[in-house]
C-alpha cells in the first residue's frame, strides 16, 4: 500500500510503502497486519495498492516456493463456484464449491486446511452438502509430487468409503516471461481479439463440454474480477481458438485454451499461449500457473518446453452411486 507522507517533508521522499495483509477496510482507514505489528493508514493518503503473491513456505524461485494450499486458494479465484461455502474457518478450512455441474474445479470440495470436524464427520458434511444440490459429491485432493492418494489421510478415508478417483491433473508454474521466449508470429489469416469479459464469440470457440453447459458457463466465467478473454478469428469471422487469463494475487492463470479441430497443427495453441502470457505480463502478473492432464502430450510439451515446471498434482475423488 503506497501512501503520501503527511505532513510532507521539506526534502526527501514524499511517499512510503507498507507491506502486509489487509485485515480491515472502511471509508476512512485501512488496517494492515505487518511483520512488525498492525498499522492503520488513512485512506485519503493512499495513492496506490498492489496485490503480491502469498508468502513463500520454502526456499527457491517464487513460482516454486509457494505452498500447495496457498496456490490452490489463488487458483480457485480464477474459476470459482457460483455457490461457495466454508467447512471450518474461512480461508483455512475446506472450500465447498458448486457450479451447476460444469467443471470439476467449480463443483468440488477443496481441502486446504482444517474442516473443524473429525475427518469422518467432515466427509459426511461434504456428502450432504453436494447431495442437497443434486450434485455428485466430489473432492479435489492436492498431492505433493510423487505422492499417492492413499498416502493422504483424507484420500485413504475416501477410498475406504467407496469413493473412486479419476485421472490426475498436473499443476505447472513458472515465471510469466518464460512463456514469452521466442517470437510467435500470428498464423496466416488469423487476427487476435481481446476482451475483459466473456462474449458469444469466445464461447463459440470453447470445448464441447463448455458448449453443453452454456448458461452456467456464462455465469461462472463472469465471476472472477480481473480477466482477459483472447479469441483467434479467421478472415470470415469464425473462431479458430480461445484462451482465458485470470489475474489474482500477483498471479496469472491460463484457462480454457482450445483450438478448433479444423485449425489444428498451425501453431495456434502456441500463439495463443504467447498472447496470454503477454497480456498477463502487461497486467503486472509476473508468475503464471496452469493445469493440464498428464496424458495431454501436446499441451505438456508446449508448456514444459517454455520452462513451466510441475509444482504438484491433484486428483478428483467422487462418490458415485
PDB file of C-alpha atoms in Angstrom:
ATOM      1  CA  UNK A   1       0.000   0.000   0.000  1.00  0.00           C
ATOM      2  CA  UNK A   2       1.627   3.257  -1.112  1.00  0.00           C
ATOM      3  CA  UNK A   3       0.689   6.377   0.841  1.00  0.00           C
ATOM      4  CA  UNK A   4       1.641  10.035   0.971  1.00  0.00           C
ATOM      5  CA  UNK A   5       3.653  11.163   3.986  1.00  0.00           C
ATOM      6  CA  UNK A   6       1.641  13.713   5.977  1.00  0.00           C
ATOM      7  CA  UNK A   7       2.819  16.311   6.621  1.00  0.00           C
ATOM      8  CA  UNK A   8       5.085  16.190   3.552  1.00  0.00           C
ATOM      9  CA  UNK A   9       8.787  16.529   4.326  1.00  0.00           C
ATOM     10  CA  UNK A  10      10.714  19.554   3.113  1.00  0.00           C
ATOM     11  CA  UNK A  11      13.151  17.229   1.312  1.00  0.00           C
ATOM     12  CA  UNK A  12      13.443  13.535   0.525  1.00  0.00           C
ATOM     13  CA  UNK A  13      10.741  11.003  -0.414  1.00  0.00           C
ATOM     14  CA  UNK A  14       7.121  12.078  -0.082  1.00  0.00           C
ATOM     15  CA  UNK A  15       5.681   8.541  -0.436  1.00  0.00           C
ATOM     16  CA  UNK A  16       6.084   5.426   1.677  1.00  0.00           C
ATOM     17  CA  UNK A  17       5.159   1.756   1.180  1.00  0.00           C
ATOM     18  CA  UNK A  18       3.543  -0.618   3.663  1.00  0.00           C
ATOM     19  CA  UNK A  19       3.566  -4.377   3.003  1.00  0.00           C
ATOM     20  CA  UNK A  20       1.198  -6.694   4.815  1.00  0.00           C
ATOM     21  CA  UNK A  21      -2.259  -8.222   4.881  1.00  0.00           C
ATOM     22  CA  UNK A  22      -5.364  -6.040   4.824  1.00  0.00           C
ATOM     23  CA  UNK A  23      -7.444  -7.036   7.845  1.00  0.00           C
ATOM     24  CA  UNK A  24      -9.964  -4.159   7.881  1.00  0.00           C
ATOM     25  CA  UNK A  25     -11.143  -1.617   5.360  1.00  0.00           C
ATOM     26  CA  UNK A  26     -13.655   1.196   5.713  1.00  0.00           C
ATOM     27  CA  UNK A  27     -14.260   4.627   4.190  1.00  0.00           C
ATOM     28  CA  UNK A  28     -11.655   6.336   6.357  1.00  0.00           C
ATOM     29  CA  UNK A  29      -8.864   3.849   7.038  1.00  0.00           C
ATOM     30  CA  UNK A  30      -7.070   0.642   6.098  1.00  0.00           C
ATOM     31  CA  UNK A  31      -5.764  -1.617   8.846  1.00  0.00           C
ATOM     32  CA  UNK A  32      -2.863  -3.847   7.828  1.00  0.00           C
ATOM     33  CA  UNK A  33      -1.070  -6.653   9.631  1.00  0.00           C
ATOM     34  CA  UNK A  34       2.667  -6.339   9.002  1.00  0.00           C
ATOM     35  CA  UNK A  35       5.724  -8.199  10.262  1.00  0.00           C
ATOM     36  CA  UNK A  36       6.180  -5.538  12.951  1.00  0.00           C
ATOM     37  CA  UNK A  37       2.530  -5.398  14.035  1.00  0.00           C
ATOM     38  CA  UNK A  38      -0.719  -3.786  12.933  1.00  0.00           C
ATOM     39  CA  UNK A  39      -0.744  -0.349  11.344  1.00  0.00           C
ATOM     40  CA  UNK A  40      -3.665   1.901  10.385  1.00  0.00           C
ATOM     41  CA  UNK A  41      -3.396   4.015   7.224  1.00  0.00           C
ATOM     42  CA  UNK A  42      -5.618   6.938   6.311  1.00  0.00           C
ATOM     43  CA  UNK A  43      -7.477   6.174   3.086  1.00  0.00           C
ATOM     44  CA  UNK A  44      -7.207   9.747   1.847  1.00  0.00           C
ATOM     45  CA  UNK A  45      -3.408   9.325   1.827  1.00  0.00           C
ATOM     46  CA  UNK A  46      -3.430   6.083  -0.205  1.00  0.00           C
ATOM     47  CA  UNK A  47      -2.219   6.638  -3.769  1.00  0.00           C
ATOM     48  CA  UNK A  48      -1.732   3.034  -4.977  1.00  0.00           C
ATOM     49  CA  UNK A  49      -2.154  -0.587  -3.956  1.00  0.00           C
ATOM     50  CA  UNK A  50      -0.842  -3.802  -5.462  1.00  0.00           C
ATOM     51  CA  UNK A  51      -1.559  -7.446  -4.648  1.00  0.00           C
ATOM     52  CA  UNK A  52       1.533  -9.576  -4.192  1.00  0.00           C
ATOM     53  CA  UNK A  53       1.751 -13.403  -4.174  1.00  0.00           C
ATOM     54  CA  UNK A  54       1.282 -15.270  -0.888  1.00  0.00           C
ATOM     55  CA  UNK A  55       4.306 -15.619   1.369  1.00  0.00           C
ATOM     56  CA  UNK A  56       6.632 -18.467   0.279  1.00  0.00           C
ATOM     57  CA  UNK A  57       6.742 -21.523   2.521  1.00  0.00           C
ATOM     58  CA  UNK A  58      10.009 -22.955   1.179  1.00  0.00           C
ATOM     59  CA  UNK A  59      13.190 -21.778  -0.465  1.00  0.00           C
ATOM     60  CA  UNK A  60      13.501 -21.412  -4.218  1.00  0.00           C
ATOM     61  CA  UNK A  61      12.060 -19.499  -7.140  1.00  0.00           C
ATOM     62  CA  UNK A  62       8.787 -17.706  -6.255  1.00  0.00           C
ATOM     63  CA  UNK A  63       6.686 -19.921  -8.524  1.00  0.00           C
ATOM     64  CA  UNK A  64       8.116 -22.986  -6.755  1.00  0.00           C
ATOM     65  CA  UNK A  65       8.251 -21.625  -3.206  1.00  0.00           C
ATOM     66  CA  UNK A  66       4.525 -21.021  -2.749  1.00  0.00           C
ATOM     67  CA  UNK A  67       2.772 -23.717  -0.733  1.00  0.00           C
ATOM     68  CA  UNK A  68       0.277 -26.100  -2.325  1.00  0.00           C
ATOM     69  CA  UNK A  69      -2.661 -24.815  -0.275  1.00  0.00           C
ATOM     70  CA  UNK A  70      -1.853 -21.152  -0.913  1.00  0.00           C
ATOM     71  CA  UNK A  71      -1.540 -21.797  -4.635  1.00  0.00           C
ATOM     72  CA  UNK A  72      -4.940 -23.509  -4.711  1.00  0.00           C
ATOM     73  CA  UNK A  73      -6.516 -20.538  -2.948  1.00  0.00           C
ATOM     74  CA  UNK A  74      -5.162 -18.386  -5.775  1.00  0.00           C
ATOM     75  CA  UNK A  75      -6.252 -20.847  -8.456  1.00  0.00           C
ATOM     76  CA  UNK A  76      -9.825 -21.195  -7.245  1.00  0.00           C
ATOM     77  CA  UNK A  77     -10.318 -17.445  -7.682  1.00  0.00           C
ATOM     78  CA  UNK A  78      -9.692 -17.996 -11.388  1.00  0.00           C
ATOM     79  CA  UNK A  79     -12.606 -20.416 -11.677  1.00  0.00           C
ATOM     80  CA  UNK A  80     -14.803 -20.311  -8.585  1.00  0.00           C
ATOM     81  CA  UNK A  81     -18.104 -21.972  -7.981  1.00  0.00           C
ATOM     82  CA  UNK A  82     -21.257 -19.939  -8.394  1.00  0.00           C
ATOM     83  CA  UNK A  83     -22.080 -21.068  -4.837  1.00  0.00           C
ATOM     84  CA  UNK A  84     -19.347 -21.435  -2.220  1.00  0.00           C
ATOM     85  CA  UNK A  85     -19.264 -22.270   1.462  1.00  0.00           C
ATOM     86  CA  UNK A  86     -16.535 -22.998   4.011  1.00  0.00           C
ATOM     87  CA  UNK A  87     -16.422 -26.048   6.236  1.00  0.00           C
ATOM     88  CA  UNK A  88     -14.278 -24.790   9.086  1.00  0.00           C
ATOM     89  CA  UNK A  89     -12.668 -21.369   9.202  1.00  0.00           C
ATOM     90  CA  UNK A  90     -12.898 -19.281   6.016  1.00  0.00           C
ATOM     91  CA  UNK A  91      -9.592 -19.327   4.175  1.00  0.00           C
ATOM     92  CA  UNK A  92      -8.232 -22.178   6.287  1.00  0.00           C
ATOM     93  CA  UNK A  93     -10.796 -24.951   6.082  1.00  0.00           C
ATOM     94  CA  UNK A  94     -12.485 -26.892   3.282  1.00  0.00           C
ATOM     95  CA  UNK A  95     -13.945 -24.808   0.475  1.00  0.00           C
ATOM     96  CA  UNK A  96     -17.181 -26.302  -0.891  1.00  0.00           C
ATOM     97  CA  UNK A  97     -17.923 -25.158  -4.453  1.00  0.00           C
ATOM     98  CA  UNK A  98     -20.962 -25.756  -6.661  1.00  0.00           C
ATOM     99  CA  UNK A  99     -21.456 -24.559 -10.218  1.00  0.00           C
ATOM    100  CA  UNK A 100     -24.240 -26.431 -11.953  1.00  0.00           C
ATOM    101  CA  UNK A 101     -22.036 -29.419 -12.754  1.00  0.00           C
ATOM    102  CA  UNK A 102     -19.751 -27.564 -15.186  1.00  0.00           C
ATOM    103  CA  UNK A 103     -16.080 -28.430 -14.486  1.00  0.00           C
ATOM    104  CA  UNK A 104     -14.680 -30.261 -11.514  1.00  0.00           C
ATOM    105  CA  UNK A 105     -12.915 -27.110 -10.336  1.00  0.00           C
ATOM    106  CA  UNK A 106     -16.220 -25.312  -9.762  1.00  0.00           C
ATOM    107  CA  UNK A 107     -18.047 -28.338  -8.318  1.00  0.00           C
ATOM    108  CA  UNK A 108     -15.704 -29.911  -5.792  1.00  0.00           C
ATOM    109  CA  UNK A 109     -14.617 -29.615  -2.186  1.00  0.00           C
ATOM    110  CA  UNK A 110     -11.096 -28.243  -1.815  1.00  0.00           C
ATOM    111  CA  UNK A 111      -9.392 -29.219   1.477  1.00  0.00           C
ATOM    112  CA  UNK A 112      -6.814 -26.504   2.168  1.00  0.00           C
ATOM    113  CA  UNK A 113      -6.944 -26.551   5.966  1.00  0.00           C
ATOM    114  CA  UNK A 114      -8.834 -27.996   8.915  1.00  0.00           C
ATOM    115  CA  UNK A 115     -12.594 -28.603   8.493  1.00  0.00           C
ATOM    116  CA  UNK A 116     -13.358 -28.056  12.176  1.00  0.00           C
ATOM    117  CA  UNK A 117     -14.736 -31.592  12.494  1.00  0.00           C
ATOM    118  CA  UNK A 118     -13.254 -35.057  12.842  1.00  0.00           C
ATOM    119  CA  UNK A 119     -12.422 -36.403   9.381  1.00  0.00           C
ATOM    120  CA  UNK A 120     -15.339 -38.883   9.091  1.00  0.00           C
ATOM    121  CA  UNK A 121     -17.903 -36.239  10.105  1.00  0.00           C
ATOM    122  CA  UNK A 122     -16.327 -33.736   7.727  1.00  0.00           C
ATOM    123  CA  UNK A 123     -16.753 -36.179   4.861  1.00  0.00           C
ATOM    124  CA  UNK A 124     -20.368 -36.737   5.950  1.00  0.00           C
ATOM    125  CA  UNK A 125     -20.905 -32.970   5.755  1.00  0.00           C
ATOM    126  CA  UNK A 126     -19.399 -32.836   2.244  1.00  0.00           C
ATOM    127  CA  UNK A 127     -21.635 -35.669   1.061  1.00  0.00           C
ATOM    128  CA  UNK A 128     -24.715 -33.954   2.473  1.00  0.00           C
ATOM    129  CA  UNK A 129     -23.802 -30.536   1.004  1.00  0.00           C
ATOM    130  CA  UNK A 130     -23.473 -31.860  -2.547  1.00  0.00           C
ATOM    131  CA  UNK A 131     -26.443 -34.220  -2.279  1.00  0.00           C
ATOM    132  CA  UNK A 132     -28.644 -31.267  -1.252  1.00  0.00           C
ATOM    133  CA  UNK A 133     -27.650 -29.590  -4.541  1.00  0.00           C
ATOM    134  CA  UNK A 134     -28.254 -32.673  -6.673  1.00  0.00           C
ATOM    135  CA  UNK A 135     -24.539 -32.936  -7.431  1.00  0.00           C
ATOM    136  CA  UNK A 136     -22.187 -35.889  -7.155  1.00  0.00           C
ATOM    137  CA  UNK A 137     -20.029 -35.441  -4.031  1.00  0.00           C
ATOM    138  CA  UNK A 138     -16.584 -34.563  -5.389  1.00  0.00           C
ATOM    139  CA  UNK A 139     -13.285 -33.749  -3.681  1.00  0.00           C
ATOM    140  CA  UNK A 140     -10.260 -32.175  -5.346  1.00  0.00           C
ATOM    141  CA  UNK A 141      -7.301 -33.641  -3.457  1.00  0.00           C
ATOM    142  CA  UNK A 142      -3.960 -31.850  -3.945  1.00  0.00           C
ATOM    143  CA  UNK A 143      -0.962 -34.177  -3.724  1.00  0.00           C
ATOM    144  CA  UNK A 144       2.765 -33.434  -3.378  1.00  0.00           C
ATOM    145  CA  UNK A 145       4.864 -34.675  -6.273  1.00  0.00           C
ATOM    146  CA  UNK A 146       5.224 -38.444  -6.153  1.00  0.00           C
ATOM    147  CA  UNK A 147       2.533 -38.956  -3.505  1.00  0.00           C
ATOM    148  CA  UNK A 148      -0.312 -41.444  -3.890  1.00  0.00           C
ATOM    149  CA  UNK A 149      -3.918 -40.752  -2.912  1.00  0.00           C
ATOM    150  CA  UNK A 150      -3.786 -43.339  -0.139  1.00  0.00           C
ATOM    151  CA  UNK A 151      -0.783 -41.549   1.406  1.00  0.00           C
ATOM    152  CA  UNK A 152      -3.118 -38.722   2.430  1.00  0.00           C
ATOM    153  CA  UNK A 153      -5.408 -39.389   5.442  1.00  0.00           C
ATOM    154  CA  UNK A 154      -8.397 -37.867   3.639  1.00  0.00           C
ATOM    155  CA  UNK A 155      -7.606 -39.728   0.429  1.00  0.00           C
ATOM    156  CA  UNK A 156      -7.279 -43.014   2.301  1.00  0.00           C
ATOM    157  CA  UNK A 157     -10.610 -42.461   4.086  1.00  0.00           C
ATOM    158  CA  UNK A 158     -12.440 -41.616   0.856  1.00  0.00           C
ATOM    159  CA  UNK A 159     -11.111 -44.726  -0.882  1.00  0.00           C
ATOM    160  CA  UNK A 160     -12.100 -46.824   2.138  1.00  0.00           C
ATOM    161  CA  UNK A 161     -15.632 -45.384   1.963  1.00  0.00           C
ATOM    162  CA  UNK A 162     -16.036 -46.334  -1.686  1.00  0.00           C
ATOM    163  CA  UNK A 163     -15.137 -43.073  -3.400  1.00  0.00           C
ATOM    164  CA  UNK A 164     -13.450 -43.569  -6.774  1.00  0.00           C
ATOM    165  CA  UNK A 165     -10.612 -41.482  -8.175  1.00  0.00           C
ATOM    166  CA  UNK A 166     -10.311 -40.067 -11.670  1.00  0.00           C
ATOM    167  CA  UNK A 167      -7.195 -39.238 -13.636  1.00  0.00           C
ATOM    168  CA  UNK A 168      -4.908 -36.650 -12.012  1.00  0.00           C
ATOM    169  CA  UNK A 169      -4.091 -33.187 -13.318  1.00  0.00           C
ATOM    170  CA  UNK A 170      -0.671 -31.545 -13.165  1.00  0.00           C
ATOM    171  CA  UNK A 171      -0.311 -28.015 -11.827  1.00  0.00           C
ATOM    172  CA  UNK A 172       2.511 -26.249 -13.664  1.00  0.00           C
ATOM    173  CA  UNK A 173       4.001 -22.941 -12.559  1.00  0.00           C
ATOM    174  CA  UNK A 174       6.631 -20.582 -13.883  1.00  0.00           C
ATOM    175  CA  UNK A 175       7.633 -17.005 -14.424  1.00  0.00           C
ATOM    176  CA  UNK A 176       5.346 -15.328 -16.915  1.00  0.00           C
ATOM    177  CA  UNK A 177       8.257 -14.255 -19.079  1.00  0.00           C
ATOM    178  CA  UNK A 178       9.177 -17.922 -19.574  1.00  0.00           C
ATOM    179  CA  UNK A 179       6.193 -18.205 -21.907  1.00  0.00           C
ATOM    180  CA  UNK A 180       7.361 -15.205 -23.916  1.00  0.00           C
ATOM    181  CA  UNK A 181      10.659 -16.640 -25.134  1.00  0.00           C
ATOM    182  CA  UNK A 182      10.865 -16.923 -28.909  1.00  0.00           C
ATOM    183  CA  UNK A 183       8.945 -14.868 -31.432  1.00  0.00           C
ATOM    184  CA  UNK A 184       5.499 -16.217 -32.254  1.00  0.00           C
ATOM    185  CA  UNK A 185       4.041 -14.801 -35.456  1.00  0.00           C
ATOM    186  CA  UNK A 186       0.255 -14.915 -35.974  1.00  0.00           C
ATOM    187  CA  UNK A 187      -0.762 -17.855 -38.174  1.00  0.00           C
ATOM    188  CA  UNK A 188      -1.772 -16.761 -41.665  1.00  0.00           C
ATOM    189  CA  UNK A 189      -5.276 -15.322 -41.972  1.00  0.00           C
ATOM    190  CA  UNK A 190      -5.919 -15.013 -38.234  1.00  0.00           C
ATOM    191  CA  UNK A 191      -6.436 -11.986 -36.028  1.00  0.00           C
ATOM    192  CA  UNK A 192      -6.493 -11.717 -32.238  1.00  0.00           C
ATOM    193  CA  UNK A 193      -9.317 -10.095 -30.298  1.00  0.00           C
ATOM    194  CA  UNK A 194      -9.148  -9.241 -26.595  1.00  0.00           C
ATOM    195  CA  UNK A 195     -11.929  -8.520 -24.103  1.00  0.00           C
ATOM    196  CA  UNK A 196     -12.262  -8.154 -20.343  1.00  0.00           C
ATOM    197  CA  UNK A 197     -15.498 -10.173 -20.345  1.00  0.00           C
ATOM    198  CA  UNK A 198     -16.795 -13.336 -21.938  1.00  0.00           C
ATOM    199  CA  UNK A 199     -18.828 -12.962 -25.134  1.00  0.00           C
ATOM    200  CA  UNK A 200     -20.602 -15.311 -27.516  1.00  0.00           C
ATOM    201  CA  UNK A 201     -17.701 -15.403 -29.985  1.00  0.00           C
ATOM    202  CA  UNK A 202     -15.359 -16.639 -27.264  1.00  0.00           C
ATOM    203  CA  UNK A 203     -17.890 -19.183 -26.015  1.00  0.00           C
ATOM    204  CA  UNK A 204     -18.323 -20.490 -29.567  1.00  0.00           C
ATOM    205  CA  UNK A 205     -14.651 -21.461 -29.570  1.00  0.00           C
ATOM    206  CA  UNK A 206     -14.725 -23.390 -26.315  1.00  0.00           C
ATOM    207  CA  UNK A 207     -14.561 -27.181 -25.981  1.00  0.00           C
ATOM    208  CA  UNK A 208     -17.729 -29.277 -26.404  1.00  0.00           C
ATOM    209  CA  UNK A 209     -18.306 -29.627 -22.652  1.00  0.00           C
ATOM    210  CA  UNK A 210     -18.444 -25.852 -22.297  1.00  0.00           C
ATOM    211  CA  UNK A 211     -20.921 -25.508 -25.134  1.00  0.00           C
ATOM    212  CA  UNK A 212     -23.069 -28.184 -23.488  1.00  0.00           C
ATOM    213  CA  UNK A 213     -23.297 -26.011 -20.338  1.00  0.00           C
ATOM    214  CA  UNK A 214     -23.504 -22.528 -21.836  1.00  0.00           C
ATOM    215  CA  UNK A 215     -25.828 -20.963 -19.272  1.00  0.00           C
ATOM    216  CA  UNK A 216     -23.821 -21.991 -16.216  1.00  0.00           C
ATOM    217  CA  UNK A 217     -20.535 -21.348 -18.047  1.00  0.00           C
ATOM    218  CA  UNK A 218     -21.584 -17.757 -18.719  1.00  0.00           C
ATOM    219  CA  UNK A 219     -22.381 -17.335 -15.024  1.00  0.00           C
ATOM    220  CA  UNK A 220     -19.112 -18.815 -13.731  1.00  0.00           C
ATOM    221  CA  UNK A 221     -16.904 -17.086 -16.295  1.00  0.00           C
ATOM    222  CA  UNK A 222     -18.324 -13.731 -15.216  1.00  0.00           C
ATOM    223  CA  UNK A 223     -17.301 -14.208 -11.566  1.00  0.00           C
ATOM    224  CA  UNK A 224     -13.509 -13.594 -11.477  1.00  0.00           C
ATOM    225  CA  UNK A 225     -12.992  -9.814 -11.152  1.00  0.00           C
ATOM    226  CA  UNK A 226      -9.943  -9.431 -13.450  1.00  0.00           C
ATOM    227  CA  UNK A 227      -9.817 -11.460 -16.648  1.00  0.00           C
ATOM    228  CA  UNK A 228      -8.676 -11.305 -20.249  1.00  0.00           C
ATOM    229  CA  UNK A 229     -10.506 -13.307 -22.923  1.00  0.00           C
ATOM    230  CA  UNK A 230      -8.487 -13.822 -26.118  1.00  0.00           C
ATOM    231  CA  UNK A 231     -10.116 -15.046 -29.329  1.00  0.00           C
ATOM    232  CA  UNK A 232      -8.369 -16.040 -32.568  1.00  0.00           C
ATOM    233  CA  UNK A 233     -10.643 -15.362 -35.522  1.00  0.00           C
ATOM    234  CA  UNK A 234     -10.280 -16.269 -39.178  1.00  0.00           C
ATOM    235  CA  UNK A 235     -10.953 -13.944 -42.110  1.00  0.00           C
ATOM    236  CA  UNK A 236     -14.636 -14.960 -42.178  1.00  0.00           C
ATOM    237  CA  UNK A 237     -15.214 -14.163 -38.515  1.00  0.00           C
ATOM    238  CA  UNK A 238     -15.126 -17.773 -37.357  1.00  0.00           C
ATOM    239  CA  UNK A 239     -13.473 -18.683 -34.039  1.00  0.00           C
ATOM    240  CA  UNK A 240     -10.251 -20.638 -34.539  1.00  0.00           C
ATOM    241  CA  UNK A 241      -9.172 -20.779 -30.902  1.00  0.00           C
ATOM    242  CA  UNK A 242      -9.633 -19.242 -27.470  1.00  0.00           C
ATOM    243  CA  UNK A 243      -7.823 -18.818 -24.171  1.00  0.00           C
ATOM    244  CA  UNK A 244      -8.622 -17.046 -20.902  1.00  0.00           C
ATOM    245  CA  UNK A 245      -6.333 -15.338 -18.389  1.00  0.00           C
ATOM    246  CA  UNK A 246      -7.446 -14.847 -14.769  1.00  0.00           C
ATOM    247  CA  UNK A 247      -5.482 -12.363 -12.630  1.00  0.00           C
ATOM    248  CA  UNK A 248      -5.341 -12.735  -8.845  1.00  0.00           C
ATOM    249  CA  UNK A 249      -2.816 -12.049  -6.072  1.00  0.00           C
ATOM    250  CA  UNK A 250       0.061 -11.308  -8.424  1.00  0.00           C
ATOM    251  CA  UNK A 251      -0.524 -14.499 -10.422  1.00  0.00           C
ATOM    252  CA  UNK A 252      -1.943 -15.168 -13.872  1.00  0.00           C
ATOM    253  CA  UNK A 253      -3.885 -18.364 -14.508  1.00  0.00           C
ATOM    254  CA  UNK A 254      -4.177 -19.655 -18.064  1.00  0.00           C
ATOM    255  CA  UNK A 255      -7.520 -21.406 -18.590  1.00  0.00           C
ATOM    256  CA  UNK A 256      -9.608 -22.838 -21.388  1.00  0.00           C
ATOM    257  CA  UNK A 257      -7.031 -22.998 -24.190  1.00  0.00           C
ATOM    258  CA  UNK A 258      -8.856 -24.665 -27.070  1.00  0.00           C
ATOM    259  CA  UNK A 259      -8.216 -24.771 -30.814  1.00  0.00           C
ATOM    260  CA  UNK A 260     -10.970 -25.754 -33.234  1.00  0.00           C
ATOM    261  CA  UNK A 261     -10.252 -29.158 -34.866  1.00  0.00           C
ATOM    262  CA  UNK A 262     -10.233 -27.640 -38.359  1.00  0.00           C
ATOM    263  CA  UNK A 263      -7.472 -25.199 -37.351  1.00  0.00           C
ATOM    264  CA  UNK A 264      -5.101 -27.524 -35.525  1.00  0.00           C
ATOM    265  CA  UNK A 265      -1.430 -28.133 -36.398  1.00  0.00           C
ATOM    266  CA  UNK A 266      -0.983 -24.493 -37.398  1.00  0.00           C
ATOM    267  CA  UNK A 267       0.747 -23.290 -34.224  1.00  0.00           C
ATOM    268  CA  UNK A 268      -2.377 -21.560 -32.924  1.00  0.00           C
ATOM    269  CA  UNK A 269      -2.059 -23.068 -29.443  1.00  0.00           C
ATOM    270  CA  UNK A 270       1.494 -21.782 -29.034  1.00  0.00           C
ATOM    271  CA  UNK A 271       0.492 -18.384 -30.445  1.00  0.00           C
ATOM    272  CA  UNK A 272      -2.449 -18.057 -28.046  1.00  0.00           C
ATOM    273  CA  UNK A 273      -0.278 -19.141 -25.102  1.00  0.00           C
ATOM    274  CA  UNK A 274       2.266 -16.465 -26.024  1.00  0.00           C
ATOM    275  CA  UNK A 275      -0.548 -13.892 -26.310  1.00  0.00           C
ATOM    276  CA  UNK A 276      -1.957 -14.919 -22.926  1.00  0.00           C
ATOM    277  CA  UNK A 277       1.451 -14.548 -21.283  1.00  0.00           C
ATOM    278  CA  UNK A 278       1.960 -11.171 -22.949  1.00  0.00           C
ATOM    279  CA  UNK A 279      -1.401  -9.950 -21.636  1.00  0.00           C
ATOM    280  CA  UNK A 280      -0.566 -11.281 -18.164  1.00  0.00           C
ATOM    281  CA  UNK A 281       2.798  -9.501 -18.159  1.00  0.00           C
ATOM    282  CA  UNK A 282       1.197  -6.242 -19.277  1.00  0.00           C
ATOM    283  CA  UNK A 283      -1.305  -6.587 -16.418  1.00  0.00           C
ATOM    284  CA  UNK A 284       1.542  -6.896 -13.898  1.00  0.00           C
ATOM    285  CA  UNK A 285       1.429 -10.665 -13.221  1.00  0.00           C
ATOM    286  CA  UNK A 286       4.997 -11.976 -13.010  1.00  0.00           C
ATOM    287  CA  UNK A 287       4.000 -15.559 -12.089  1.00  0.00           C
ATOM    288  CA  UNK A 288       1.780 -17.952 -14.034  1.00  0.00           C
ATOM    289  CA  UNK A 289       0.017 -21.218 -13.249  1.00  0.00           C
ATOM    290  CA  UNK A 290      -1.960 -23.615 -15.403  1.00  0.00           C
ATOM    291  CA  UNK A 291      -3.491 -27.060 -15.112  1.00  0.00           C
ATOM    292  CA  UNK A 292      -3.055 -29.845 -17.639  1.00  0.00           C
ATOM    293  CA  UNK A 293      -3.721 -33.571 -17.735  1.00  0.00           C
ATOM    294  CA  UNK A 294      -0.608 -35.790 -17.799  1.00  0.00           C
ATOM    295  CA  UNK A 295      -1.994 -37.609 -20.861  1.00  0.00           C
ATOM    296  CA  UNK A 296      -2.268 -34.392 -22.909  1.00  0.00           C
ATOM    297  CA  UNK A 297       1.092 -34.833 -24.605  1.00  0.00           C
ATOM    298  CA  UNK A 298       0.777 -31.824 -26.925  1.00  0.00           C
ATOM    299  CA  UNK A 299      -0.040 -29.399 -24.096  1.00  0.00           C
ATOM    300  CA  UNK A 300       2.593 -30.890 -21.801  1.00  0.00           C
ATOM    301  CA  UNK A 301       5.236 -30.452 -24.484  1.00  0.00           C
ATOM    302  CA  UNK A 302       4.094 -26.911 -25.243  1.00  0.00           C
ATOM    303  CA  UNK A 303       4.219 -25.699 -21.651  1.00  0.00           C
ATOM    304  CA  UNK A 304       7.262 -27.598 -20.447  1.00  0.00           C
ATOM    305  CA  UNK A 305       9.309 -26.551 -23.472  1.00  0.00           C
ATOM    306  CA  UNK A 306       8.605 -22.968 -22.382  1.00  0.00           C
ATOM    307  CA  UNK A 307      10.081 -23.667 -18.946  1.00  0.00           C
ATOM    308  CA  UNK A 308       6.936 -24.341 -16.929  1.00  0.00           C
ATOM    309  CA  UNK A 309       7.539 -26.881 -14.140  1.00  0.00           C
ATOM    310  CA  UNK A 310       5.304 -29.232 -12.229  1.00  0.00           C
ATOM    311  CA  UNK A 311       4.518 -27.796  -8.810  1.00  0.00           C
ATOM    312  CA  UNK A 312       2.277 -30.686  -7.710  1.00  0.00           C
ATOM    313  CA  UNK A 313      -0.761 -32.566  -8.961  1.00  0.00           C
ATOM    314  CA  UNK A 314      -4.296 -33.196  -7.792  1.00  0.00           C
ATOM    315  CA  UNK A 315      -6.863 -35.923  -8.246  1.00  0.00           C
ATOM    316  CA  UNK A 316     -10.649 -35.886  -8.081  1.00  0.00           C
ATOM    317  CA  UNK A 317     -12.443 -38.401  -5.884  1.00  0.00           C
ATOM    318  CA  UNK A 318     -16.165 -38.923  -6.398  1.00  0.00           C
ATOM    319  CA  UNK A 319     -18.906 -40.760  -4.544  1.00  0.00           C
ATOM    320  CA  UNK A 320     -20.912 -42.279  -7.374  1.00  0.00           C
ATOM    321  CA  UNK A 321     -23.992 -44.391  -6.769  1.00  0.00           C
TER     322      UNK A 321
END
